[in-house]
C-alpha cells in the first residue's frame, strides 16, 4: 500500500475516534447536567417543604399561643367576677342591696328571694339554697321592681298584673304559717300610671316612694300609699328615677339629654312630704340619659348617656340665689354608657357599657380598670361597704371586686 494512503487512513481513524469520544463526553456532560438540575430541583423542593413545615408549625404554635392567651384572658375575666347570684330560671327583673349590708333581694316572674349577704364569701362562686333566707312565692302575678326600706327590715315590690305596690316585713324567725315574711299593706298605682312601673325608689328617711314608668309621667307617694305628686317630664320616655340619699331631691333619666331635679317639700308639723318643685337642670349631654346616680353625701350627680359620655355635676350650690350646677367632669368612652354609680368615699365612679365595666377616678376621670362583661347589664349598684359592684344580667346578678 502506498505510504501516503496509509497516513491518510490513520489520520481519518484518529479523527473518527476523536469525534466519537467527544460525543460520548458531551452526552455524559448533558446527562450529568440533567442529573445536577434534577438534584438541585429536589433540593429546592426539600427546602421548600421544610419551610412550609416550619410555617405550618409556626401557625400551629401561634394558634396555640393565641388559644393560651384566650384561655388566660378568660381565666383572668373569671377571676375578676366575685360570685353569681342565681335562682330565677325565667330571668331576674330587679335587685336591691339593703343599706345595712345584711341582705340582698332579687325578684323575677316566679318569686321574690332574699339572700343572706354574709354567706356570700370569696370562695362562693354561685349563690345557692344555703344562701337563701326567705322566698316569697307570687301566684298569678309578677314582681317587676323591688326595693328595701331604709331600715332594711321591709321590702316593697311592684306587681305587674295587679298594678300594686306591696310591702313585706322580714321576720327574724318563722311565724305560725312557717314563713319568714309578712305582708304589711298594699296600694294601687293603676290610676297614676298607664304602663308598667320600671323603677322603684324609697327615700332614706322612709317618707317617700318614687315610681317611674316608661311613659313620661312619674309619681311620688307616702309609705302608706297616699299620692303626693304626679309630674310629666315631657321628655318622650322615662328610663329610671332616683331619690338623693339626703331625701331632698328627685331626678329622672329620660329620652332627652337634659336632667331635671325636683326638690321635695316636707310639712313642718308632721314631717310628711307634701309637694315637689323643679329647681335645677343639668345640661351638657347631646343624647338621651340612660342612668343617674348620686354620691353618698348627695353633692355629686353622675349621668350616663347614649352620646358615649358620662358626666359628674356638683349640685352643692345655692340654687335659691341663682347659682347653676356645674359639670366638673366629662369622660367620653366611645360607646353608649348604660349605667353609672358614684362612690365618693372611694373617690371612684363605675360605669357599664354594652361590652365592659369601667372604673374611673373622680379626681380626673382617669381609667383605673376595665373588665369585659358576659352580656349587656340591666341594672347596677354598689354594695353598702363600697367594695363590690353588683350588675344585673338576664338570669343572674354578677358581683365584681374593685382594686
Short mmCIF file of C-alpha atoms in Angstrom, two decimals:
data_model
loop_
_atom_site.label_atom_id
_atom_site.label_comp_id
_atom_site.label_asym_id
_atom_site.label_seq_id
_atom_site.Cartn_x
_atom_site.Cartn_y
_atom_site.Cartn_z
CA UNK A 1 0.00 0.00 0.00
CA UNK A 2 1.11 3.45 -0.79
CA UNK A 3 2.54 5.05 2.39
CA UNK A 4 0.62 8.22 1.69
CA UNK A 5 -2.69 6.38 1.71
CA UNK A 6 -1.71 4.72 4.98
CA UNK A 7 -1.05 8.06 6.63
CA UNK A 8 -4.38 9.47 5.41
CA UNK A 9 -6.26 6.38 6.62
CA UNK A 10 -4.60 6.59 10.05
CA UNK A 11 -5.42 10.28 10.39
CA UNK A 12 -9.03 9.58 9.39
CA UNK A 13 -9.36 6.86 12.04
CA UNK A 14 -7.95 9.19 14.67
CA UNK A 15 -10.40 11.91 13.71
CA UNK A 16 -13.32 9.50 13.90
CA UNK A 17 -12.16 8.25 17.26
CA UNK A 18 -11.82 11.83 18.49
CA UNK A 19 -15.30 12.74 17.29
CA UNK A 20 -16.82 9.65 18.88
CA UNK A 21 -15.04 10.36 22.17
CA UNK A 22 -16.21 13.98 22.11
CA UNK A 23 -19.81 12.94 21.50
CA UNK A 24 -19.67 10.47 24.41
CA UNK A 25 -18.24 13.13 26.67
CA UNK A 26 -20.90 15.59 25.52
CA UNK A 27 -23.64 13.05 26.23
CA UNK A 28 -22.19 12.29 29.62
CA UNK A 29 -21.90 16.00 30.33
CA UNK A 30 -25.52 16.51 29.30
CA UNK A 31 -26.57 13.58 31.46
CA UNK A 32 -24.56 14.90 34.39
CA UNK A 33 -26.00 18.35 33.84
CA UNK A 34 -29.53 16.94 33.76
CA UNK A 35 -28.83 14.94 36.88
CA UNK A 36 -27.42 18.01 38.55
CA UNK A 37 -30.51 20.06 37.60
CA UNK A 38 -32.79 17.31 38.85
CA UNK A 39 -30.87 17.04 42.11
CA UNK A 40 -30.95 20.81 42.53
CA UNK A 41 -34.69 20.81 41.93
CA UNK A 42 -35.13 18.05 44.50
CA UNK A 43 -33.05 20.03 46.99
CA UNK A 44 -35.14 23.13 46.31
CA UNK A 45 -38.32 21.14 46.81
CA UNK A 46 -36.98 19.69 50.06
CA UNK A 47 -36.01 23.13 51.30
CA UNK A 48 -39.44 24.49 50.30
CA UNK A 49 -41.14 21.61 52.11
CA UNK A 50 -39.07 22.32 55.21
CA UNK A 51 -40.04 25.98 55.04
CA UNK A 52 -43.70 25.06 54.62
CA UNK A 53 -43.47 22.68 57.56
CA UNK A 54 -41.86 25.38 59.65
CA UNK A 55 -44.54 27.84 58.61
CA UNK A 56 -47.25 25.32 59.46
CA UNK A 57 -45.61 24.68 62.78
CA UNK A 58 -45.39 28.42 63.28
CA UNK A 59 -49.09 28.78 62.55
CA UNK A 60 -49.89 25.96 64.95
CA UNK A 61 -47.64 27.47 67.57
CA UNK A 62 -49.25 30.86 67.00
CA UNK A 63 -52.72 29.30 67.25
CA UNK A 64 -51.74 27.51 70.41
CA UNK A 65 -50.27 30.73 71.77
CA UNK A 66 -53.44 32.65 70.92
CA UNK A 67 -55.54 29.92 72.48
CA UNK A 68 -53.42 30.03 75.65
CA UNK A 69 -53.78 33.80 75.69
CA UNK A 70 -57.55 33.46 75.16
CA UNK A 71 -57.84 30.89 77.94
CA UNK A 72 -55.65 33.01 80.17
CA UNK A 73 -57.81 36.03 79.40
CA UNK A 74 -60.97 34.06 80.19
CA UNK A 75 -59.44 32.87 83.43
CA UNK A 76 -58.50 36.45 84.31
CA UNK A 77 -62.00 37.63 83.49
CA UNK A 78 -63.44 34.79 85.53
CA UNK A 79 -61.24 35.76 88.45
CA UNK A 80 -62.50 39.34 88.20
CA UNK A 81 -66.05 38.15 88.80
CA UNK A 82 -66.55 37.54 92.52
CA UNK A 83 -69.68 35.40 92.53
CA UNK A 84 -73.00 34.93 90.78
CA UNK A 85 -76.43 35.03 92.34
CA UNK A 86 -78.95 32.88 90.54
CA UNK A 87 -82.34 31.49 91.48
CA UNK A 88 -84.79 32.82 88.90
CA UNK A 89 -84.77 30.42 85.90
CA UNK A 90 -87.10 32.67 83.90
CA UNK A 91 -84.96 35.74 84.45
CA UNK A 92 -84.31 38.48 87.01
CA UNK A 93 -86.35 41.68 86.85
CA UNK A 94 -84.74 43.71 89.64
CA UNK A 95 -82.49 43.56 92.72
CA UNK A 96 -81.53 45.74 95.68
CA UNK A 97 -78.94 45.63 98.47
CA UNK A 98 -80.11 46.51 101.99
CA UNK A 99 -78.37 49.57 103.45
CA UNK A 100 -77.09 47.53 106.41
CA UNK A 101 -75.34 45.13 104.06
CA UNK A 102 -77.03 42.05 105.55
CA UNK A 103 -79.49 41.15 102.83
CA UNK A 104 -79.84 41.23 99.06
CA UNK A 105 -83.26 40.93 97.41
CA UNK A 106 -83.98 39.73 93.87
CA UNK A 107 -87.26 39.34 92.04
CA UNK A 108 -88.40 37.52 88.93
CA UNK A 109 -91.55 36.21 87.25
CA UNK A 110 -91.89 33.44 89.82
CA UNK A 111 -90.87 34.85 93.20
CA UNK A 112 -89.05 37.34 95.39
CA UNK A 113 -85.93 35.99 97.08
CA UNK A 114 -83.98 37.45 99.97
CA UNK A 115 -80.35 36.35 100.26
CA UNK A 116 -78.01 36.49 103.24
CA UNK A 117 -75.13 38.63 102.04
CA UNK A 118 -72.79 37.48 104.83
CA UNK A 119 -72.80 33.93 103.42
CA UNK A 120 -71.61 35.10 100.01
CA UNK A 121 -67.94 34.63 100.87
CA UNK A 122 -64.95 34.90 98.50
CA UNK A 123 -64.90 31.13 98.00
CA UNK A 124 -68.54 31.07 96.93
CA UNK A 125 -68.80 31.02 93.14
CA UNK A 126 -72.57 30.84 92.94
CA UNK A 127 -75.34 31.56 95.43
CA UNK A 128 -77.41 28.51 96.24
CA UNK A 129 -80.19 27.39 98.58
CA UNK A 130 -77.93 27.67 101.61
CA UNK A 131 -77.62 31.41 100.95
CA UNK A 132 -81.39 31.88 100.70
CA UNK A 133 -83.03 33.46 103.73
CA UNK A 134 -86.58 33.94 102.50
CA UNK A 135 -88.57 33.14 99.39
CA UNK A 136 -91.88 34.85 98.63
CA UNK A 137 -93.79 32.89 96.02
CA UNK A 138 -96.03 35.03 93.83
CA UNK A 139 -99.10 33.26 92.49
CA UNK A 140 -100.80 34.70 89.43
CA UNK A 141 -98.63 37.81 89.30
CA UNK A 142 -95.07 39.01 88.67
CA UNK A 143 -92.79 41.34 90.63
CA UNK A 144 -91.15 43.83 88.25
CA UNK A 145 -89.41 46.08 90.79
CA UNK A 146 -88.23 45.62 94.36
CA UNK A 147 -86.50 47.84 96.95
CA UNK A 148 -85.52 47.78 100.62
CA UNK A 149 -86.72 50.40 103.07
CA UNK A 150 -84.04 52.44 104.87
CA UNK A 151 -84.02 50.13 107.92
CA UNK A 152 -83.63 47.03 105.68
CA UNK A 153 -86.49 45.37 107.61
CA UNK A 154 -89.09 45.79 104.91
CA UNK A 155 -89.16 45.38 101.14
CA UNK A 156 -91.59 46.89 98.68
CA UNK A 157 -92.41 45.34 95.32
CA UNK A 158 -94.39 46.44 92.28
CA UNK A 159 -96.72 43.77 90.90
CA UNK A 160 -97.30 43.73 87.14
CA UNK A 161 -100.84 42.34 86.83
CA UNK A 162 -102.47 43.91 89.87
CA UNK A 163 -100.50 47.19 89.38
CA UNK A 164 -99.97 47.38 93.13
CA UNK A 165 -97.10 48.23 95.45
CA UNK A 166 -96.90 45.50 98.10
CA UNK A 167 -94.96 45.93 101.36
CA UNK A 168 -93.47 42.91 103.17
CA UNK A 169 -91.88 42.76 106.60
CA UNK A 170 -88.86 40.47 107.02
CA UNK A 171 -89.25 38.39 110.19
CA UNK A 172 -86.35 37.27 112.37
CA UNK A 173 -87.88 33.80 112.63
CA UNK A 174 -90.68 31.83 111.05
CA UNK A 175 -94.25 32.71 112.01
CA UNK A 176 -97.09 30.27 112.66
CA UNK A 177 -97.54 29.81 108.92
CA UNK A 178 -93.89 28.77 108.61
CA UNK A 179 -92.91 31.93 106.72
CA UNK A 180 -90.16 34.44 107.43
CA UNK A 181 -92.09 37.32 105.94
CA UNK A 182 -95.42 39.01 106.42
CA UNK A 183 -97.40 41.20 104.06
CA UNK A 184 -97.99 44.56 105.74
CA UNK A 185 -100.05 46.52 103.21
CA UNK A 186 -100.55 47.26 99.51
CA UNK A 187 -101.85 50.10 97.37
CA UNK A 188 -102.76 50.51 93.70
CA UNK A 189 -100.97 52.62 91.10
CA UNK A 190 -103.21 52.00 88.09
CA UNK A 191 -104.84 55.44 88.27
CA UNK A 192 -101.47 57.18 88.06
CA UNK A 193 -99.51 55.00 85.62
CA UNK A 194 -100.75 53.90 82.21
CA UNK A 195 -97.88 51.42 81.75
CA UNK A 196 -95.73 49.14 83.91
CA UNK A 197 -93.56 50.68 86.63
CA UNK A 198 -89.91 50.06 85.71
CA UNK A 199 -88.17 51.90 88.55
CA UNK A 200 -88.99 51.93 92.28
CA UNK A 201 -87.06 54.01 94.84
CA UNK A 202 -87.53 54.63 98.57
CA UNK A 203 -86.11 57.66 100.39
CA UNK A 204 -83.58 57.20 103.19
CA UNK A 205 -85.93 58.93 105.67
CA UNK A 206 -88.69 56.41 104.83
CA UNK A 207 -91.09 59.17 103.88
CA UNK A 208 -91.27 58.94 100.09
CA UNK A 209 -91.72 56.32 97.38
CA UNK A 210 -90.86 57.16 93.76
CA UNK A 211 -92.38 55.17 90.90
CA UNK A 212 -91.30 55.66 87.28
CA UNK A 213 -92.71 54.03 84.16
CA UNK A 214 -91.69 54.23 80.51
CA UNK A 215 -94.34 56.83 79.86
CA UNK A 216 -93.41 60.46 80.54
CA UNK A 217 -95.01 60.63 84.00
CA UNK A 218 -93.52 59.75 87.39
CA UNK A 219 -95.30 59.64 90.74
CA UNK A 220 -94.39 60.25 94.36
CA UNK A 221 -96.19 58.58 97.27
CA UNK A 222 -96.06 58.31 101.04
CA UNK A 223 -95.05 54.96 102.51
CA UNK A 224 -98.71 54.15 103.15
CA UNK A 225 -99.67 54.85 99.54
CA UNK A 226 -101.03 58.38 99.76
CA UNK A 227 -100.38 60.14 96.46
CA UNK A 228 -98.23 63.27 96.74
CA UNK A 229 -97.46 64.35 93.18
CA UNK A 230 -97.68 63.28 89.55
CA UNK A 231 -95.23 65.03 87.23
CA UNK A 232 -94.94 64.86 83.47
CA UNK A 233 -91.32 65.21 82.32
CA UNK A 234 -92.38 65.86 78.70
CA UNK A 235 -89.25 64.00 77.60
CA UNK A 236 -90.78 61.32 75.34
CA UNK A 237 -89.79 58.36 77.54
CA UNK A 238 -88.55 57.80 81.10
CA UNK A 239 -85.74 55.31 81.73
CA UNK A 240 -85.31 55.33 85.52
CA UNK A 241 -85.54 57.57 88.59
CA UNK A 242 -83.73 58.24 91.87
CA UNK A 243 -84.17 59.94 95.23
CA UNK A 244 -80.98 61.52 96.53
CA UNK A 245 -79.51 59.94 99.71
CA UNK A 246 -80.44 63.02 101.77
CA UNK A 247 -84.10 62.55 100.71
CA UNK A 248 -84.11 66.08 99.31
CA UNK A 249 -84.29 65.73 95.52
CA UNK A 250 -85.91 63.54 92.88
CA UNK A 251 -84.50 63.10 89.39
CA UNK A 252 -85.47 61.06 86.32
CA UNK A 253 -83.31 59.82 83.43
CA UNK A 254 -85.25 60.34 80.22
CA UNK A 255 -85.06 60.23 76.43
CA UNK A 256 -83.58 63.73 76.08
CA UNK A 257 -80.15 64.91 77.20
CA UNK A 258 -81.40 67.25 79.91
CA UNK A 259 -81.53 66.07 83.54
CA UNK A 260 -84.01 67.79 85.84
CA UNK A 261 -84.11 67.83 89.63
CA UNK A 262 -87.19 68.41 91.75
CA UNK A 263 -87.00 69.33 95.43
CA UNK A 264 -89.27 67.57 97.92
CA UNK A 265 -91.03 69.83 100.44
CA UNK A 266 -91.95 68.37 103.82
CA UNK A 267 -94.59 69.56 106.28
CA UNK A 268 -93.05 71.13 109.37
CA UNK A 269 -95.66 69.69 111.72
CA UNK A 270 -95.84 66.05 110.57
CA UNK A 271 -92.66 65.74 108.55
CA UNK A 272 -94.64 64.20 105.69
CA UNK A 273 -93.82 65.05 102.09
CA UNK A 274 -96.34 67.42 100.54
CA UNK A 275 -95.13 68.67 97.13
CA UNK A 276 -92.31 68.82 94.54
CA UNK A 277 -90.80 71.84 92.80
CA UNK A 278 -88.34 71.81 89.88
CA UNK A 279 -85.19 73.61 91.00
CA UNK A 280 -82.27 72.54 88.76
CA UNK A 281 -81.36 71.46 85.24
CA UNK A 282 -78.19 69.53 84.40
CA UNK A 283 -77.19 70.23 80.81
CA UNK A 284 -74.38 69.14 78.53
CA UNK A 285 -75.35 65.78 77.03
CA UNK A 286 -76.22 65.53 73.34
CA UNK A 287 -78.43 62.44 73.57
CA UNK A 288 -80.72 60.59 75.96
CA UNK A 289 -79.83 59.79 79.58
CA UNK A 290 -79.77 56.07 80.41
CA UNK A 291 -78.90 56.28 84.09
CA UNK A 292 -78.44 58.69 87.02
CA UNK A 293 -76.71 58.14 90.36
CA UNK A 294 -75.84 60.32 93.35
CA UNK A 295 -72.88 60.19 95.74
CA UNK A 296 -73.44 59.26 99.40
CA UNK A 297 -73.13 62.89 100.52
CA UNK A 298 -75.68 63.95 97.86
CA UNK A 299 -73.27 66.54 96.40
CA UNK A 300 -72.38 64.81 93.12
CA UNK A 301 -74.75 63.60 90.42
CA UNK A 302 -73.43 61.12 87.85
CA UNK A 303 -75.12 60.79 84.46
CA UNK A 304 -74.69 58.09 81.77
CA UNK A 305 -75.75 58.91 78.25
CA UNK A 306 -76.27 57.40 74.83
CA UNK A 307 -73.86 60.02 73.47
CA UNK A 308 -70.94 57.91 74.78
CA UNK A 309 -70.13 60.19 77.71
CA UNK A 310 -70.57 60.09 81.46
CA UNK A 311 -70.54 63.28 83.48
CA UNK A 312 -70.32 64.46 87.08
CA UNK A 313 -72.21 67.52 88.30
CA UNK A 314 -71.75 69.42 91.55
CA UNK A 315 -75.23 70.21 92.94
CA UNK A 316 -73.98 71.50 96.31
CA UNK A 317 -74.98 75.03 95.34
CA UNK A 318 -77.28 77.85 96.44
CA UNK A 319 -79.79 77.50 93.66
CA UNK A 320 -82.16 79.86 95.51
CA UNK A 321 -79.59 82.61 94.89
CA UNK A 322 -79.42 81.80 91.20
CA UNK A 323 -76.36 79.53 91.23
CA UNK A 324 -76.28 76.90 88.48
CA UNK A 325 -74.99 73.33 88.93
CA UNK A 326 -71.57 72.82 87.34
CA UNK A 327 -70.33 69.92 85.23
CA UNK A 328 -67.00 69.16 86.91
CA UNK A 329 -66.05 66.11 84.84
CA UNK A 330 -66.92 64.70 81.42
CA UNK A 331 -65.44 61.46 80.05
CA UNK A 332 -66.01 60.07 76.56
CA UNK A 333 -65.72 56.25 76.49
CA UNK A 334 -66.50 55.84 72.79
CA UNK A 335 -69.76 53.93 73.10
CA UNK A 336 -73.16 54.49 74.77
CA UNK A 337 -72.95 54.38 78.56
CA UNK A 338 -75.79 52.32 80.06
CA UNK A 339 -75.25 52.69 83.81
CA UNK A 340 -73.27 54.75 86.30
CA UNK A 341 -72.71 54.53 90.07
CA UNK A 342 -70.74 57.06 92.12
CA UNK A 343 -68.70 56.14 95.21
CA UNK A 344 -67.48 59.36 96.76
CA UNK A 345 -65.92 57.59 99.74
CA UNK A 346 -63.62 55.61 97.46
CA UNK A 347 -63.34 58.55 95.05
CA UNK A 348 -64.38 56.29 92.21
CA UNK A 349 -67.03 56.05 89.51
CA UNK A 350 -68.11 52.75 87.92
CA UNK A 351 -69.80 52.78 84.51
CA UNK A 352 -71.14 49.97 82.35
CA UNK A 353 -71.32 49.97 78.58
CA UNK A 354 -72.66 47.21 76.38
CA UNK A 355 -69.31 45.43 76.44
CA UNK A 356 -67.42 46.29 79.63
CA UNK A 357 -67.36 47.53 83.20
CA UNK A 358 -65.04 50.50 83.75
CA UNK A 359 -63.71 52.12 86.93
CA UNK A 360 -62.61 55.76 86.82
CA UNK A 361 -61.14 58.22 89.31
CA UNK A 362 -63.42 61.05 90.41
CA UNK A 363 -60.42 63.36 90.60
CA UNK A 364 -59.59 63.45 86.90
CA UNK A 365 -61.68 60.75 85.20
CA UNK A 366 -58.61 58.56 84.68
CA UNK A 367 -59.26 54.90 83.94
CA UNK A 368 -58.41 52.58 86.83
CA UNK A 369 -59.60 49.25 85.47
CA UNK A 370 -61.79 47.74 82.77
CA UNK A 371 -63.50 44.35 82.84
CA UNK A 372 -65.15 42.57 79.90
CA UNK A 373 -68.79 41.74 80.61
CA UNK A 374 -70.50 38.46 79.59
CA UNK A 375 -73.52 40.37 78.29
CA UNK A 376 -75.24 43.75 78.48
CA UNK A 377 -76.21 44.57 82.06
CA UNK A 378 -79.62 45.93 83.03
CA UNK A 379 -79.04 47.40 86.48
CA UNK A 380 -76.04 48.40 88.59
CA UNK A 381 -75.35 49.15 92.28
CA UNK A 382 -72.51 49.48 94.80
CA UNK A 383 -72.55 47.24 97.84
CA UNK A 384 -73.11 49.27 101.06
CA UNK A 385 -69.43 48.99 102.05
CA UNK A 386 -68.29 50.11 98.59
CA UNK A 387 -66.07 47.10 97.91
CA UNK A 388 -68.28 45.35 95.35
CA UNK A 389 -70.22 46.41 92.29
CA UNK A 390 -73.34 44.40 91.50
CA UNK A 391 -74.57 44.11 87.91
CA UNK A 392 -77.87 42.54 86.94
CA UNK A 393 -77.89 40.44 83.78
CA UNK A 394 -80.73 38.49 82.21
CA UNK A 395 -80.66 35.50 84.58
CA UNK A 396 -78.17 36.33 87.31
CA UNK A 397 -76.57 39.10 89.35
CA UNK A 398 -72.81 39.27 88.83
CA UNK A 399 -70.71 40.76 91.59
CA UNK A 400 -67.34 42.32 90.82
CA UNK A 401 -64.48 43.38 93.07
CA UNK A 402 -62.66 46.65 92.64
CA UNK A 403 -58.91 47.02 93.04
#
